[in-house]
Short mmCIF file of C-alpha atoms in Angstrom, two decimals:
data_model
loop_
_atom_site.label_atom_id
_atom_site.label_comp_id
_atom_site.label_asym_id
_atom_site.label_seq_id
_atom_site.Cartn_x
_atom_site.Cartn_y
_atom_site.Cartn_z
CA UNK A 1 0.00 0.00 0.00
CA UNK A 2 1.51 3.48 -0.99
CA UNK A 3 -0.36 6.50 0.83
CA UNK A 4 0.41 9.77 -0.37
CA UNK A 5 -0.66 13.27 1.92
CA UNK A 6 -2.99 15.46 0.00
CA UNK A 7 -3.86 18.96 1.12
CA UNK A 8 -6.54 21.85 0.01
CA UNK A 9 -3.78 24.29 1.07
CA UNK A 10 -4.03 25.96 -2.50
CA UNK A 11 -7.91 26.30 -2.50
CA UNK A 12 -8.38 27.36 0.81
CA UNK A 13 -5.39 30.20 -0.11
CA UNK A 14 -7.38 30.89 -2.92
CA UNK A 15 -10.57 31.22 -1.09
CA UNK A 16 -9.19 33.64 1.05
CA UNK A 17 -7.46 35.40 -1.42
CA UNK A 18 -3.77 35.04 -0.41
CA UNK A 19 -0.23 34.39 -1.53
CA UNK A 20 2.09 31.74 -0.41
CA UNK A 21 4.08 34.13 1.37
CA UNK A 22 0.94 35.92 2.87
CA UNK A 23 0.21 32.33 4.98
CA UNK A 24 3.91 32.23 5.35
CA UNK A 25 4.29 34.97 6.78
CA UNK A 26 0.90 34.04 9.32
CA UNK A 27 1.95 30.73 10.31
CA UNK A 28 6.18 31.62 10.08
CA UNK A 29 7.66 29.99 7.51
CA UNK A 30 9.18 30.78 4.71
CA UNK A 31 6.95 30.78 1.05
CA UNK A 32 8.77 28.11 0.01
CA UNK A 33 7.97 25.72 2.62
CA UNK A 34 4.34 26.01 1.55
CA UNK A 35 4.92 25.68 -1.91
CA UNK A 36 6.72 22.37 -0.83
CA UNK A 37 4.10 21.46 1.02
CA UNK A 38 1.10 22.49 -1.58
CA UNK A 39 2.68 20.28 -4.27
CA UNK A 40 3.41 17.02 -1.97
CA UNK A 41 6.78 17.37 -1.62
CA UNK A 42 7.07 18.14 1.64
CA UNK A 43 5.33 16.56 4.55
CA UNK A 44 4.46 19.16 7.26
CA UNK A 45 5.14 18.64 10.92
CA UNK A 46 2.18 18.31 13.31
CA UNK A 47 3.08 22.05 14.54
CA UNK A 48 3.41 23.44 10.71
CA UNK A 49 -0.06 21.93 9.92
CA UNK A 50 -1.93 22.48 13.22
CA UNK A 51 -0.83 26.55 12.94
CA UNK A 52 -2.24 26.22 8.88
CA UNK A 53 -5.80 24.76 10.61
CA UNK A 54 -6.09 27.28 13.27
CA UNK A 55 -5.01 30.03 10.85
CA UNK A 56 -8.31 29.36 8.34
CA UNK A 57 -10.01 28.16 11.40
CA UNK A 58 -10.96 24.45 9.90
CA UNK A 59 -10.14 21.16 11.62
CA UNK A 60 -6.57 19.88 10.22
CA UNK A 61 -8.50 17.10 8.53
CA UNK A 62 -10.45 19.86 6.19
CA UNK A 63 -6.85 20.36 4.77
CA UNK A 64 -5.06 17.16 5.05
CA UNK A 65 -5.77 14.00 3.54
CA UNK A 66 -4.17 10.92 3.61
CA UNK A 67 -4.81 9.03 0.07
CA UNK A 68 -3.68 5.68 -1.46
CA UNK A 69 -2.18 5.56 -4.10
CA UNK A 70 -0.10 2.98 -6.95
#
């Protein structure tokens, strides 16, 4: 079984009407650690993705979403 981590980090972004580097700069990190984390490269640590949540005020699982995969 190969599970990949999915996230609506882009939509919600979107929804709100922000850059990478404005949620960076909420949550502080750098832009390019969301980017890494938007496109699955980069798995967030509980901290990094509990301080996303509480920043558009959704449970953690309304953003991630563990997936199988091939």
């Amino acid at each position: 079984m190969n599970e990949r981590l999915e996230n609506r980090i882009h939509v919600l972004r979107a929804e709100h009407r922000m850059s990478q580097s404005d949620l960076a700069n909420e949550i502080g990190v750098s832009r390019k650690t969301i980017s890494t984390i938007e496109v699955g490269r980069f798995i967030p640590s509980t901290v990094i993705a509990l301080k996303i949540a509480r920043y558009f005020k959704v449970p953690v699982e309304e953003i991630f979403m563990l997936t199988e995969g091939e």
